[in-house]
Amino acid sequence: MQKTTGETSRGRTARDPHHGLPWFPYARWDNLLPDLLDGLSPERRRAFYAECTPRAYPQGAEILRQGEEAYAAYLIVEGRVEVTFVDLNGNTVLAHVAGPGEVMGEVELFSGKTCAATCRALPDSKLLIFNEVLLMKYVPAERLLKNFAAILHGRLVRDNRLHAIAQFYPAEARICLHLLRLSTDRDEVHISQSQIALLAGCTRQTVNRTLAQLRDQRIIEMGRGMIRVLDPGRLTHKQLV
């Protein structure tokens, strides 16, 4: 995979920190609170953002590829990143749909291991690109270790929940559970029916039928590539019955 500008410019200042970008103005920087930067003062976070390389993906693009080296890590500012991996039999599994504040590639960057999964920025996503040198410039080693541990713990909890969903719930309940999980901190879920089918391990027809029922019951609203959860309580009830 060809390296991007952010992957070859080690610690280069990407923009004037007093102006930002049209899609990431300075006034919004304090609202981006990634777990990887937990414990940093607002001033240090701003300085870190200023030295990252900004990149917008209007059409979407692959940023990390399974089995290849990670030359940089990617902080999501807007949009989503789809995380997939291919098993030994060639089956593609959708493992996660990451949102703003999440970081892709940081574990591979520090471990020196190849990418455990493929990450693709979905259309209209906007990311900040950085490397390990830049991160360690702003995050003390002790704090970085704690933040890594907290992030990995969160991923373990998420994976355990996904295993339980896959093992104990029927397809319709799995769809509801994934919608609940993806909408935990937001009303709108930007995801396609094909992606939900991969997450839930069912056919697209089952997803289409289940979403239509939820829409008719005014539990969700649907748009192009978007689902808005109107009533999380009833959605919870749907996956339990």
CSV table of C-alpha atoms in Angstrom, one decimal:
chain,number,residue,atom,x,y,z
A,1,MET,CA,0.0,0.0,0.0
A,2,GLN,CA,1.4,3.4,-1.0
A,3,LYS,CA,2.4,5.6,1.9
A,4,THR,CA,0.5,8.9,2.4
A,5,THR,CA,2.0,12.2,3.1
A,6,GLY,CA,1.3,11.7,6.8
A,7,GLU,CA,3.2,8.4,6.8
A,8,THR,CA,6.4,9.9,5.4
A,9,SER,CA,6.4,13.3,7.2
A,10,ARG,CA,7.6,12.5,10.7
A,11,GLY,CA,6.2,15.1,13.0
A,12,ARG,CA,5.7,17.8,10.4
A,13,THR,CA,3.3,20.6,11.3
A,14,ALA,CA,0.3,20.1,9.1
A,15,ARG,CA,-1.4,23.5,9.4
A,16,ASP,CA,-1.5,26.8,11.2
A,17,PRO,CA,-2.9,25.8,14.7
A,18,HIS,CA,-4.7,29.2,14.9
A,19,HIS,CA,-6.9,28.5,11.9
A,20,GLY,CA,-7.4,24.8,11.6
A,21,LEU,CA,-9.2,23.4,8.5
A,22,PRO,CA,-12.7,24.2,7.1
A,23,TRP,CA,-13.9,20.8,8.3
A,24,PHE,CA,-11.9,20.9,11.6
A,25,PRO,CA,-11.8,24.6,12.8
A,26,TYR,CA,-9.8,25.5,15.9
A,27,ALA,CA,-13.0,26.1,17.8
A,28,ARG,CA,-13.9,22.4,17.6
A,29,TRP,CA,-10.6,21.0,18.7
A,30,ASP,CA,-11.5,20.9,22.4
A,31,ASN,CA,-14.5,18.7,21.6
A,32,LEU,CA,-12.4,15.9,20.2
A,33,LEU,CA,-11.4,13.8,23.3
A,34,PRO,CA,-9.8,10.5,22.1
A,35,ASP,CA,-9.1,7.9,24.8
A,36,LEU,CA,-5.5,7.7,23.5
A,37,LEU,CA,-5.0,11.3,24.7
A,38,ASP,CA,-6.7,11.0,28.0
A,39,GLY,CA,-5.1,13.0,30.8
A,40,LEU,CA,-3.6,15.6,28.5
A,41,SER,CA,-4.4,19.3,29.0
A,42,PRO,CA,-6.4,21.1,26.3
A,43,GLU,CA,-3.2,22.9,25.3
A,44,ARG,CA,-1.2,19.7,24.7
A,45,ARG,CA,-4.1,18.2,22.8
A,46,ARG,CA,-4.3,21.2,20.5
A,47,ALA,CA,-0.5,21.1,20.0
A,48,PHE,CA,-0.8,17.5,19.0
A,49,TYR,CA,-3.6,18.0,16.6
A,50,ALA,CA,-1.7,20.9,15.0
A,51,GLU,CA,1.2,18.6,14.1
A,52,CYS,CA,-0.9,15.8,12.7
A,53,THR,CA,-1.5,15.5,9.0
A,54,PRO,CA,-5.2,16.1,8.2
A,55,ARG,CA,-6.8,14.0,5.5
A,56,ALA,CA,-10.4,14.0,4.1
A,57,TYR,CA,-11.8,11.0,2.2
A,58,PRO,CA,-14.8,12.2,0.2
A,59,GLN,CA,-15.0,8.9,-1.7
A,60,GLY,CA,-13.7,6.6,1.1
A,61,ALA,CA,-10.3,4.8,1.0
A,62,GLU,CA,-8.4,1.9,2.5
A,63,ILE,CA,-6.0,3.2,5.1
A,64,LEU,CA,-4.6,0.0,6.6
A,65,ARG,CA,-4.4,-3.4,5.1
A,66,GLN,CA,-4.5,-6.8,7.0
A,67,GLY,CA,-1.0,-8.4,7.0
A,68,GLU,CA,0.9,-5.3,6.0
A,69,GLU,CA,2.9,-2.9,8.1
A,70,ALA,CA,1.3,0.2,9.6
A,71,TYR,CA,3.3,3.3,8.8
A,72,ALA,CA,1.0,5.6,10.7
A,73,ALA,CA,-2.0,5.7,13.0
A,74,TYR,CA,-5.3,7.4,12.2
A,75,LEU,CA,-7.5,9.5,14.6
A,76,ILE,CA,-11.1,9.8,13.4
A,77,VAL,CA,-12.5,13.3,13.5
A,78,GLU,CA,-15.6,12.8,11.5
A,79,GLY,CA,-17.2,9.8,9.7
A,80,ARG,CA,-16.6,6.2,10.2
A,81,VAL,CA,-13.9,3.6,9.6
A,82,GLU,CA,-14.9,0.0,8.8
A,83,VAL,CA,-12.7,-2.7,10.3
A,84,THR,CA,-12.7,-6.1,8.6
A,85,PHE,CA,-10.5,-9.2,8.5
A,86,VAL,CA,-10.4,-12.2,6.2
A,87,ASP,CA,-10.1,-15.6,7.9
A,88,LEU,CA,-8.1,-18.6,6.6
A,89,ASN,CA,-11.0,-19.7,4.4
A,90,GLY,CA,-11.3,-16.4,2.7
A,91,ASN,CA,-14.4,-15.2,4.6
A,92,THR,CA,-14.7,-11.5,5.2
A,93,VAL,CA,-15.8,-10.5,8.7
A,94,LEU,CA,-16.9,-7.1,9.7
A,95,ALA,CA,-15.4,-6.7,13.2
A,96,HIS,CA,-16.2,-3.1,14.1
A,97,VAL,CA,-17.3,0.3,12.7
A,98,ALA,CA,-15.2,2.9,14.4
A,99,GLY,CA,-16.4,6.5,15.0
A,100,PRO,CA,-15.0,9.9,16.0
A,101,GLY,CA,-12.4,9.8,18.7
A,102,GLU,CA,-11.3,6.3,17.9
A,103,VAL,CA,-7.8,5.5,16.6
A,104,MET,CA,-6.8,2.9,14.1
A,105,GLY,CA,-3.3,1.4,13.8
A,106,GLU,CA,-1.8,2.5,17.1
A,107,VAL,CA,-1.2,-1.0,18.4
A,108,GLU,CA,0.5,-2.1,15.2
A,109,LEU,CA,2.5,1.1,15.1
A,110,PHE,CA,4.0,0.5,18.6
A,111,SER,CA,4.2,-3.3,18.5
A,112,GLY,CA,5.9,-3.5,15.1
A,113,LYS,CA,3.4,-6.2,14.1
A,114,THR,CA,1.5,-6.2,10.8
A,115,CYS,CA,-2.1,-5.0,10.7
A,116,ALA,CA,-4.5,-7.5,12.3
A,117,ALA,CA,-7.3,-6.2,10.1
A,118,THR,CA,-8.1,-4.0,7.2
A,119,CYS,CA,-9.4,-0.5,7.9
A,120,ARG,CA,-11.3,1.5,5.3
A,121,ALA,CA,-12.4,5.1,5.8
A,122,LEU,CA,-16.0,5.3,4.7
A,123,PRO,CA,-17.1,8.2,2.4
A,124,ASP,CA,-16.9,11.7,3.8
A,125,SER,CA,-14.7,10.6,6.7
A,126,LYS,CA,-12.0,13.0,8.0
A,127,LEU,CA,-9.0,11.8,9.9
A,128,LEU,CA,-5.8,13.0,11.5
A,129,ILE,CA,-2.6,11.0,10.7
A,130,PHE,CA,0.3,10.7,13.1
A,131,ASN,CA,3.2,8.4,14.0
A,132,GLU,CA,4.6,7.1,17.3
A,133,VAL,CA,7.3,9.8,17.5
A,134,LEU,CA,4.7,12.5,17.4
A,135,LEU,CA,2.4,10.7,19.9
A,136,MET,CA,5.3,10.2,22.4
A,137,LYS,CA,6.3,13.9,22.1
A,138,TYR,CA,3.0,14.9,23.7
A,139,VAL,CA,1.9,11.9,25.8
A,140,PRO,CA,4.2,10.8,28.7
A,141,ALA,CA,5.1,7.2,28.7
A,142,GLU,CA,3.3,6.4,31.9
A,143,ARG,CA,0.1,8.0,30.7
A,144,LEU,CA,0.4,6.4,27.3
A,145,LEU,CA,0.7,2.9,28.9
A,146,LYS,CA,-2.5,3.6,31.0
A,147,ASN,CA,-4.4,4.8,27.9
A,148,PHE,CA,-3.3,1.8,25.9
A,149,ALA,CA,-4.5,-0.5,28.6
A,150,ALA,CA,-7.9,1.2,28.9
A,151,ILE,CA,-8.4,1.1,25.1
A,152,LEU,CA,-7.5,-2.6,25.0
A,153,HIS,CA,-9.8,-3.3,27.9
A,154,GLY,CA,-12.6,-1.7,26.1
A,155,ARG,CA,-11.9,-3.8,23.0
A,156,LEU,CA,-11.9,-6.9,25.1
A,157,VAL,CA,-15.3,-6.0,26.6
A,158,ARG,CA,-16.7,-5.3,23.1
A,159,ASP,CA,-15.3,-8.6,21.7
A,160,ASN,CA,-16.8,-10.6,24.6
A,161,ARG,CA,-20.2,-8.9,24.0
A,162,LEU,CA,-20.0,-9.7,20.2
A,163,HIS,CA,-19.2,-13.4,21.0
A,164,ALA,CA,-22.3,-13.6,23.3
A,165,ILE,CA,-24.5,-11.9,20.7
A,166,ALA,CA,-23.4,-14.3,18.0
A,167,GLN,CA,-23.8,-17.4,20.2
A,168,PHE,CA,-27.0,-16.8,22.1
A,169,TYR,CA,-29.3,-14.6,20.1
A,170,PRO,CA,-31.4,-15.1,16.9
A,171,ALA,CA,-30.8,-13.0,13.8
A,172,GLU,CA,-33.4,-10.4,14.5
A,173,ALA,CA,-32.2,-9.9,18.1
A,174,ARG,CA,-28.6,-9.6,16.8
A,175,ILE,CA,-29.6,-6.8,14.5
A,176,CYS,CA,-31.3,-4.9,17.3
A,177,LEU,CA,-28.3,-5.4,19.6
A,178,HIS,CA,-25.9,-4.1,17.1
A,179,LEU,CA,-28.0,-1.1,16.5
A,180,LEU,CA,-28.1,-0.4,20.2
A,181,ARG,CA,-24.3,-0.8,20.5
A,182,LEU,CA,-23.6,1.5,17.5
A,183,SER,CA,-26.0,4.1,18.8
A,184,THR,CA,-24.7,4.2,22.4
A,185,ASP,CA,-23.4,7.8,22.1
A,186,ARG,CA,-25.3,9.0,19.1
A,187,ASP,CA,-28.8,8.9,17.6
A,188,GLU,CA,-27.7,8.3,14.0
A,189,VAL,CA,-25.9,5.2,12.9
A,190,HIS,CA,-24.2,5.6,9.5
A,191,ILE,CA,-24.1,2.1,8.3
A,192,SER,CA,-25.4,0.1,5.3
A,193,GLN,CA,-27.7,-2.9,5.4
A,194,SER,CA,-24.8,-5.0,4.0
A,195,GLN,CA,-22.6,-3.9,6.9
A,196,ILE,CA,-25.3,-4.8,9.4
A,197,ALA,CA,-25.7,-8.2,7.7
A,198,LEU,CA,-22.0,-8.8,8.1
A,199,LEU,CA,-22.0,-7.7,11.8
A,200,ALA,CA,-25.1,-9.8,12.6
A,201,GLY,CA,-24.0,-12.8,10.6
A,202,CYS,CA,-27.3,-13.0,8.6
A,203,THR,CA,-28.6,-12.3,5.1
A,204,ARG,CA,-29.3,-8.8,3.8
A,205,GLN,CA,-32.9,-9.9,3.3
A,206,THR,CA,-33.2,-10.6,7.0
A,207,VAL,CA,-31.8,-7.2,7.8
A,208,ASN,CA,-34.1,-5.5,5.3
A,209,ARG,CA,-37.2,-7.3,6.8
A,210,THR,CA,-36.2,-6.5,10.4
A,211,LEU,CA,-35.4,-2.9,9.7
A,212,ALA,CA,-38.7,-2.4,7.9
A,213,GLN,CA,-40.6,-3.8,10.9
A,214,LEU,CA,-38.7,-1.5,13.3
A,215,ARG,CA,-39.4,1.4,11.0
A,216,ASP,CA,-43.1,0.6,10.8
A,217,GLN,CA,-43.2,0.5,14.6
A,218,ARG,CA,-41.5,3.9,14.8
A,219,ILE,CA,-38.6,2.5,16.6
A,220,ILE,CA,-36.1,3.7,13.9
A,221,GLU,CA,-36.0,6.0,10.9
A,222,MET,CA,-34.1,5.1,7.8
A,223,GLY,CA,-32.2,7.2,5.3
A,224,ARG,CA,-29.5,6.6,2.7
A,225,GLY,CA,-26.8,4.8,4.6
A,226,MET,CA,-28.2,6.0,7.9
A,227,ILE,CA,-30.4,4.7,10.6
A,228,ARG,CA,-31.8,6.9,13.4
A,229,VAL,CA,-32.8,5.2,16.6
A,230,LEU,CA,-35.9,6.9,17.8
A,231,ASP,CA,-36.7,4.7,20.8
A,232,PRO,CA,-33.8,2.9,22.4
A,233,GLY,CA,-36.0,1.5,25.1
A,234,ARG,CA,-38.3,-0.3,22.7
A,235,LEU,CA,-35.3,-1.5,20.7
A,236,THR,CA,-33.9,-3.1,23.8
A,237,HIS,CA,-37.3,-4.8,24.4
A,238,LYS,CA,-37.3,-6.1,20.8
A,239,GLN,CA,-34.0,-7.9,21.2
A,240,LEU,CA,-35.2,-9.5,24.5
A,241,VAL,CA,-38.5,-11.0,23.2
